[in-house]
PDB file of C-alpha atoms in Angstrom:
ATOM      1  CA  MET A  17      92.207 -27.950  69.221  1.00  0.00           C
ATOM      2  CA  THR A  18      92.702 -31.682  69.317  1.00  0.00           C
ATOM      3  CA  LEU A  19      91.507 -34.494  71.116  1.00  0.00           C
ATOM      4  CA  GLN A  20      92.567 -37.772  72.008  1.00  0.00           C
ATOM      5  CA  LEU A  21      90.022 -40.680  73.153  1.00  0.00           C
ATOM      6  CA  ASN A  22      91.324 -43.559  73.836  1.00  0.00           C
ATOM      7  CA  HIS A  23      90.033 -46.676  72.814  1.00  0.00           C
ATOM      8  CA  PHE A  24      86.957 -47.154  74.669  1.00  0.00           C
ATOM      9  CA  SER A  25      85.868 -44.194  75.077  1.00  0.00           C
ATOM     10  CA  ALA A  26      85.845 -43.345  71.408  1.00  0.00           C
ATOM     11  CA  ALA A  27      83.775 -46.688  70.976  1.00  0.00           C
ATOM     12  CA  VAL A  28      81.480 -45.434  73.479  1.00  0.00           C
ATOM     13  CA  VAL A  29      81.035 -41.978  72.150  1.00  0.00           C
ATOM     14  CA  PHE A  30      80.695 -43.706  68.667  1.00  0.00           C
ATOM     15  CA  ALA A  31      78.301 -46.084  69.667  1.00  0.00           C
ATOM     16  CA  LEU A  32      75.858 -43.344  72.052  1.00  0.00           C
ATOM     17  CA  PHE A  33      75.541 -41.464  68.495  1.00  0.00           C
ATOM     18  CA  ALA A  34      75.144 -44.278  66.512  1.00  0.00           C
ATOM     19  CA  SER A  35      72.348 -45.807  68.207  1.00  0.00           C
ATOM     20  CA  ILE A  36      70.436 -42.492  68.484  1.00  0.00           C
ATOM     21  CA  VAL A  37      70.166 -42.591  64.672  1.00  0.00           C
ATOM     22  CA  PHE A  38      69.433 -45.829  64.461  1.00  0.00           C
ATOM     23  CA  GLY A  39      67.180 -45.787  66.792  1.00  0.00           C
ATOM     24  CA  ILE A  40      65.462 -42.786  64.886  1.00  0.00           C
ATOM     25  CA  THR A  41      65.228 -43.530  61.947  1.00  0.00           C
ATOM     26  CA  HIS A  42      64.722 -47.579  62.120  1.00  0.00           C
ATOM     27  CA  ARG A  43      61.312 -47.867  64.285  1.00  0.00           C
ATOM     28  CA  GLU A  44      57.628 -46.325  64.183  1.00  0.00           C
ATOM     29  CA  THR A  45      56.893 -45.094  67.483  1.00  0.00           C
ATOM     30  CA  THR A  46      58.635 -43.522  70.260  1.00  0.00           C
ATOM     31  CA  ARG A  47      58.797 -46.018  72.405  1.00  0.00           C
ATOM     32  CA  GLU A  48      59.755 -48.354  69.885  1.00  0.00           C
ATOM     33  CA  MET A  49      62.909 -46.097  68.690  1.00  0.00           C
ATOM     34  CA  VAL A  50      63.987 -45.527  72.409  1.00  0.00           C
ATOM     35  CA  ARG A  51      63.608 -49.305  73.069  1.00  0.00           C
ATOM     36  CA  TYR A  52      66.084 -50.339  69.596  1.00  0.00           C
ATOM     37  CA  GLY A  53      68.358 -47.548  69.914  1.00  0.00           C
ATOM     38  CA  LEU A  54      69.133 -48.722  73.489  1.00  0.00           C
ATOM     39  CA  TYR A  55      69.510 -52.330  71.935  1.00  0.00           C
ATOM     40  CA  CYS A  56      71.835 -50.856  69.284  1.00  0.00           C
ATOM     41  CA  PHE A  57      73.776 -49.015  72.017  1.00  0.00           C
ATOM     42  CA  ALA A  58      73.938 -52.583  74.354  1.00  0.00           C
ATOM     43  CA  MET A  59      75.205 -54.538  70.943  1.00  0.00           C
ATOM     44  CA  PHE A  60      77.831 -51.982  70.473  1.00  0.00           C
ATOM     45  CA  LEU A  61      79.015 -52.055  73.778  1.00  0.00           C
ATOM     46  CA  GLY A  62      78.975 -55.664  74.358  1.00  0.00           C
ATOM     47  CA  GLY A  63      80.517 -56.060  70.678  1.00  0.00           C
ATOM     48  CA  VAL A  64      83.661 -54.016  72.171  1.00  0.00           C
ATOM     49  CA  PHE A  65      83.994 -56.069  74.964  1.00  0.00           C
ATOM     50  CA  VAL A  66      83.953 -59.781  73.104  1.00  0.00           C
ATOM     51  CA  ALA A  67      86.228 -58.497  70.759  1.00  0.00           C
ATOM     52  CA  GLY A  68      88.423 -56.835  73.288  1.00  0.00           C
ATOM     53  CA  TRP A  69      88.293 -60.275  75.457  1.00  0.00           C
ATOM     54  CA  ALA A  70      88.699 -61.857  71.821  1.00  0.00           C
ATOM     55  CA  MET A  71      92.249 -60.018  71.303  1.00  0.00           C
ATOM     56  CA  TRP A  72      93.410 -60.501  74.549  1.00  0.00           C
ATOM     57  CA  LEU A  73      93.196 -64.361  74.144  1.00  0.00           C
ATOM     58  CA  LEU A  74      94.383 -64.611  70.563  1.00  0.00           C
ATOM     59  CA  ARG A  75      97.956 -62.639  72.258  1.00  0.00           C
ATOM     60  CA  ARG A  76      98.304 -65.420  74.640  1.00  0.00           C
TER      61      ARG A  76
ATOM     62  CA  MET B  23      45.619 -59.417  36.156  1.00  0.00           C
ATOM     63  CA  ALA B  24      43.547 -57.680  38.885  1.00  0.00           C
ATOM     64  CA  ASN B  25      46.010 -58.162  41.333  1.00  0.00           C
ATOM     65  CA  SER B  26      48.935 -56.986  39.204  1.00  0.00           C
ATOM     66  CA  THR B  27      47.050 -53.524  38.724  1.00  0.00           C
ATOM     67  CA  ALA B  28      45.615 -53.047  42.526  1.00  0.00           C
ATOM     68  CA  GLY B  29      49.527 -53.914  43.467  1.00  0.00           C
ATOM     69  CA  LYS B  30      50.419 -50.846  41.214  1.00  0.00           C
ATOM     70  CA  ALA B  31      47.553 -48.951  42.085  1.00  0.00           C
ATOM     71  CA  LYS B  32      48.891 -49.639  45.882  1.00  0.00           C
ATOM     72  CA  VAL B  33      52.690 -48.871  45.246  1.00  0.00           C
ATOM     73  CA  ALA B  34      51.242 -45.414  43.358  1.00  0.00           C
ATOM     74  CA  GLU B  35      49.646 -44.301  46.566  1.00  0.00           C
ATOM     75  CA  ALA B  36      52.225 -45.324  48.645  1.00  0.00           C
ATOM     76  CA  ALA B  37      54.808 -42.836  46.794  1.00  0.00           C
ATOM     77  CA  PRO B  38      52.838 -39.596  45.844  1.00  0.00           C
ATOM     78  CA  VAL B  39      55.369 -36.825  44.015  1.00  0.00           C
ATOM     79  CA  ASN B  40      54.997 -34.068  45.858  1.00  0.00           C
ATOM     80  CA  MET B  41      57.124 -31.225  46.714  1.00  0.00           C
ATOM     81  CA  MET B  42      58.176 -32.478  50.652  1.00  0.00           C
ATOM     82  CA  ALA B  43      59.720 -35.699  49.201  1.00  0.00           C
ATOM     83  CA  VAL B  44      62.562 -33.253  47.115  1.00  0.00           C
ATOM     84  CA  LEU B  45      62.575 -30.784  49.656  1.00  0.00           C
ATOM     85  CA  ALA B  46      63.171 -32.802  52.883  1.00  0.00           C
ATOM     86  CA  PRO B  47      65.602 -34.897  51.354  1.00  0.00           C
ATOM     87  CA  ALA B  48      67.770 -32.127  50.298  1.00  0.00           C
ATOM     88  CA  VAL B  49      67.383 -30.180  52.931  1.00  0.00           C
ATOM     89  CA  GLY B  50      68.206 -32.957  55.404  1.00  0.00           C
ATOM     90  CA  TRP B  51      71.338 -33.708  53.324  1.00  0.00           C
ATOM     91  CA  LEU B  52      72.897 -30.356  53.582  1.00  0.00           C
ATOM     92  CA  ILE B  53      71.989 -30.128  56.885  1.00  0.00           C
ATOM     93  CA  PRO B  54      72.304 -32.877  59.278  1.00  0.00           C
ATOM     94  CA  GLY B  55      68.163 -33.558  60.980  1.00  0.00           C
ATOM     95  CA  ALA B  56      66.859 -30.514  59.154  1.00  0.00           C
ATOM     96  CA  GLY B  57      64.688 -32.628  56.557  1.00  0.00           C
ATOM     97  CA  HIS B  58      62.668 -34.111  59.699  1.00  0.00           C
ATOM     98  CA  MET B  59      62.631 -30.396  61.388  1.00  0.00           C
ATOM     99  CA  ILE B  60      61.139 -29.265  58.235  1.00  0.00           C
ATOM    100  CA  GLN B  61      58.534 -31.721  58.587  1.00  0.00           C
ATOM    101  CA  LYS B  62      57.597 -31.207  62.213  1.00  0.00           C
ATOM    102  CA  ARG B  63      59.640 -33.665  63.597  1.00  0.00           C
ATOM    103  CA  TRP B  64      61.632 -31.488  66.197  1.00  0.00           C
ATOM    104  CA  ILE B  65      63.019 -33.908  68.386  1.00  0.00           C
ATOM    105  CA  ARG B  66      63.884 -36.331  66.018  1.00  0.00           C
ATOM    106  CA  GLY B  67      65.306 -33.503  64.223  1.00  0.00           C
ATOM    107  CA  LEU B  68      67.024 -32.403  66.864  1.00  0.00           C
ATOM    108  CA  LEU B  69      68.694 -35.302  68.159  1.00  0.00           C
ATOM    109  CA  LEU B  70      69.766 -36.368  64.495  1.00  0.00           C
ATOM    110  CA  LEU B  71      71.356 -32.814  64.338  1.00  0.00           C
ATOM    111  CA  VAL B  72      72.888 -33.162  67.238  1.00  0.00           C
ATOM    112  CA  SER B  73      74.483 -36.534  66.792  1.00  0.00           C
ATOM    113  CA  ILE B  74      75.524 -36.618  63.349  1.00  0.00           C
ATOM    114  CA  VAL B  75      77.189 -32.635  63.768  1.00  0.00           C
ATOM    115  CA  THR B  76      78.862 -34.195  67.125  1.00  0.00           C
ATOM    116  CA  LEU B  77      80.337 -37.356  65.594  1.00  0.00           C
ATOM    117  CA  PHE B  78      81.941 -35.098  62.864  1.00  0.00           C
ATOM    118  CA  VAL B  79      83.188 -32.590  64.684  1.00  0.00           C
ATOM    119  CA  LEU B  80      85.153 -35.159  67.174  1.00  0.00           C
ATOM    120  CA  GLY B  81      86.670 -36.637  64.294  1.00  0.00           C
ATOM    121  CA  LEU B  82      87.588 -33.583  62.867  1.00  0.00           C
ATOM    122  CA  MET B  83      89.047 -32.563  66.362  1.00  0.00           C
ATOM    123  CA  MET B  84      90.666 -35.971  66.813  1.00  0.00           C
ATOM    124  CA  GLN B  85      92.589 -35.263  63.780  1.00  0.00           C
ATOM    125  CA  GLY B  86      90.649 -37.340  61.254  1.00  0.00           C
ATOM    126  CA  ARG B  87      91.423 -36.875  57.094  1.00  0.00           C
ATOM    127  CA  ILE B  88      88.867 -35.862  55.180  1.00  0.00           C
ATOM    128  CA  TYR B  89      88.203 -37.535  52.025  1.00  0.00           C
ATOM    129  CA  ARG B  90      88.169 -34.993  48.758  1.00  0.00           C
ATOM    130  CA  ALA B  91      87.022 -36.249  44.935  1.00  0.00           C
ATOM    131  CA  ASN B  92      89.590 -38.672  43.138  1.00  0.00           C
ATOM    132  CA  GLY B  93      89.674 -41.563  40.735  1.00  0.00           C
ATOM    133  CA  GLY B  94      92.608 -42.880  42.953  1.00  0.00           C
ATOM    134  CA  ASP B  95      92.652 -45.874  45.494  1.00  0.00           C
ATOM    135  CA  ILE B  96      88.938 -47.120  45.640  1.00  0.00           C
ATOM    136  CA  LEU B  97      88.716 -47.119  49.621  1.00  0.00           C
ATOM    137  CA  ASP B  98      89.155 -43.060  48.483  1.00  0.00           C
ATOM    138  CA  ILE B  99      86.057 -43.601  46.773  1.00  0.00           C
ATOM    139  CA  LEU B 100      84.301 -45.189  49.168  1.00  0.00           C
ATOM    140  CA  GLY B 101      85.889 -42.766  51.742  1.00  0.00           C
ATOM    141  CA  PHE B 102      84.927 -39.760  49.395  1.00  0.00           C
ATOM    142  CA  VAL B 103      81.099 -41.318  49.338  1.00  0.00           C
ATOM    143  CA  GLY B 104      80.638 -41.474  53.443  1.00  0.00           C
ATOM    144  CA  ASP B 105      82.259 -38.159  53.927  1.00  0.00           C
ATOM    145  CA  LEU B 106      79.996 -36.624  51.704  1.00  0.00           C
ATOM    146  CA  GLY B 107      76.847 -37.771  53.195  1.00  0.00           C
ATOM    147  CA  ALA B 108      77.395 -35.528  55.819  1.00  0.00           C
ATOM    148  CA  GLY B 109      76.492 -32.945  53.458  1.00  0.00           C
ATOM    149  CA  GLY B 110      77.139 -29.247  54.501  1.00  0.00           C
ATOM    150  CA  LEU B 111      79.524 -30.085  57.335  1.00  0.00           C
ATOM    151  CA  TYR B 112      81.637 -31.509  54.492  1.00  0.00           C
ATOM    152  CA  ILE B 113      81.577 -28.611  51.829  1.00  0.00           C
ATOM    153  CA  VAL B 114      82.305 -26.391  55.283  1.00  0.00           C
ATOM    154  CA  THR B 115      85.427 -28.806  56.187  1.00  0.00           C
ATOM    155  CA  LEU B 116      86.900 -28.468  52.696  1.00  0.00           C
ATOM    156  CA  ALA B 117      86.180 -24.656  52.086  1.00  0.00           C
ATOM    157  CA  LEU B 118      88.391 -24.418  55.771  1.00  0.00           C
ATOM    158  CA  ASP B 119      91.238 -26.403  54.237  1.00  0.00           C
ATOM    159  CA  TRP B 120      90.056 -28.892  57.878  1.00  0.00           C
ATOM    160  CA  GLY B 121      90.494 -32.459  57.990  1.00  0.00           C
ATOM    161  CA  GLN B 122      94.187 -32.652  57.051  1.00  0.00           C
ATOM    162  CA  GLY B 123      94.722 -35.583  59.024  1.00  0.00           C
ATOM    163  CA  ALA B 124      97.730 -36.011  61.148  1.00  0.00           C
ATOM    164  CA  ILE B 125      99.252 -38.915  61.261  1.00  0.00           C
ATOM    165  CA  ALA B 126     101.577 -38.458  64.531  1.00  0.00           C
ATOM    166  CA  PHE B 127      98.225 -38.952  66.630  1.00  0.00           C
ATOM    167  CA  ALA B 128      96.903 -42.741  66.738  1.00  0.00           C
ATOM    168  CA  THR B 129      93.480 -41.891  67.783  1.00  0.00           C
ATOM    169  CA  ALA B 130      93.387 -39.577  64.342  1.00  0.00           C
ATOM    170  CA  ASP B 131      92.398 -42.669  62.454  1.00  0.00           C
ATOM    171  CA  TYR B 132      89.419 -43.234  64.420  1.00  0.00           C
ATOM    172  CA  GLY B 133      88.625 -39.418  63.771  1.00  0.00           C
ATOM    173  CA  THR B 134      88.537 -40.482  59.845  1.00  0.00           C
ATOM    174  CA  LYS B 135      85.982 -43.172  60.374  1.00  0.00           C
ATOM    175  CA  PHE B 136      83.629 -40.945  63.044  1.00  0.00           C
ATOM    176  CA  MET B 137      83.944 -38.082  59.687  1.00  0.00           C
ATOM    177  CA  ILE B 138      82.923 -41.194  57.065  1.00  0.00           C
ATOM    178  CA  VAL B 139      80.301 -42.614  59.587  1.00  0.00           C
ATOM    179  CA  ALA B 140      78.660 -39.500  60.253  1.00  0.00           C
ATOM    180  CA  GLY B 141      77.996 -38.909  56.654  1.00  0.00           C
ATOM    181  CA  LEU B 142      76.397 -42.396  56.036  1.00  0.00           C
ATOM    182  CA  LEU B 143      74.420 -41.886  59.200  1.00  0.00           C
ATOM    183  CA  ASN B 144      72.919 -39.171  57.732  1.00  0.00           C
ATOM    184  CA  PHE B 145      72.242 -40.761  54.250  1.00  0.00           C
ATOM    185  CA  ILE B 146      70.298 -42.607  56.380  1.00  0.00           C
ATOM    186  CA  ALA B 147      68.677 -39.637  57.877  1.00  0.00           C
ATOM    187  CA  VAL B 148      67.839 -38.612  54.486  1.00  0.00           C
ATOM    188  CA  ALA B 149      66.289 -41.793  53.452  1.00  0.00           C
ATOM    189  CA  ASP B 150      64.216 -41.432  56.719  1.00  0.00           C
ATOM    190  CA  ALA B 151      63.180 -37.564  55.563  1.00  0.00           C
ATOM    191  CA  TYR B 152      62.028 -39.082  52.496  1.00  0.00           C
ATOM    192  CA  HIS B 153      59.863 -41.625  54.172  1.00  0.00           C
ATOM    193  CA  ILE B 154      58.319 -39.221  56.033  1.00  0.00           C
ATOM    194  CA  ALA B 155      57.238 -36.614  53.166  1.00  0.00           C
ATOM    195  CA  ILE B 156      56.074 -39.594  50.769  1.00  0.00           C
ATOM    196  CA  GLY B 157      54.027 -41.010  53.844  1.00  0.00           C
ATOM    197  CA  LYS B 158      55.402 -44.518  54.131  1.00  0.00           C
ATOM    198  CA  LYS B 159      56.733 -43.514  58.135  1.00  0.00           C
ATOM    199  CA  GLN B 160      54.992 -41.260  60.492  1.00  0.00           C
TER     200      GLN B 160
END
């Protein structure tokens, strides 16, 4: 079975699961874990958009 | 002098050697999240299991390549170290001869990275299980 994700969906899936692990392993309490996980997810996605726009600008 | 002795005593107190400190990282490496589960952190363990296994399996489904032990290219060795972190998933993948990689797919390289990252994330989870076992983390 072959799965072909596009660049964006691959980045979102990656960000989701990496953020869950980061949240659990880097913080002490449940509340902090959730907050840090969400923060990491937002940073991953923000990074994707920033990198995307940077590449678009470089291409022009 | 007194401070130094107190400091050493604190370190010894923070890291007592117990069975769980050995067992949790070993089990956690073999089965992602299991190091947390045997310490009754069920939800954390389950989330780690789902996250790491899903990332690894998606990598395989995207026709990612698994690295094997070799003394060749340094990047191959680093890839092998990353993949090795996935523990049982890596062993099963090698045993079934999966993860050959298919350059025909543009996203296969993403798959390779997914599997390496799954292994690296499991290393972090193993360290976390150890910290719980020695009482450094709740």
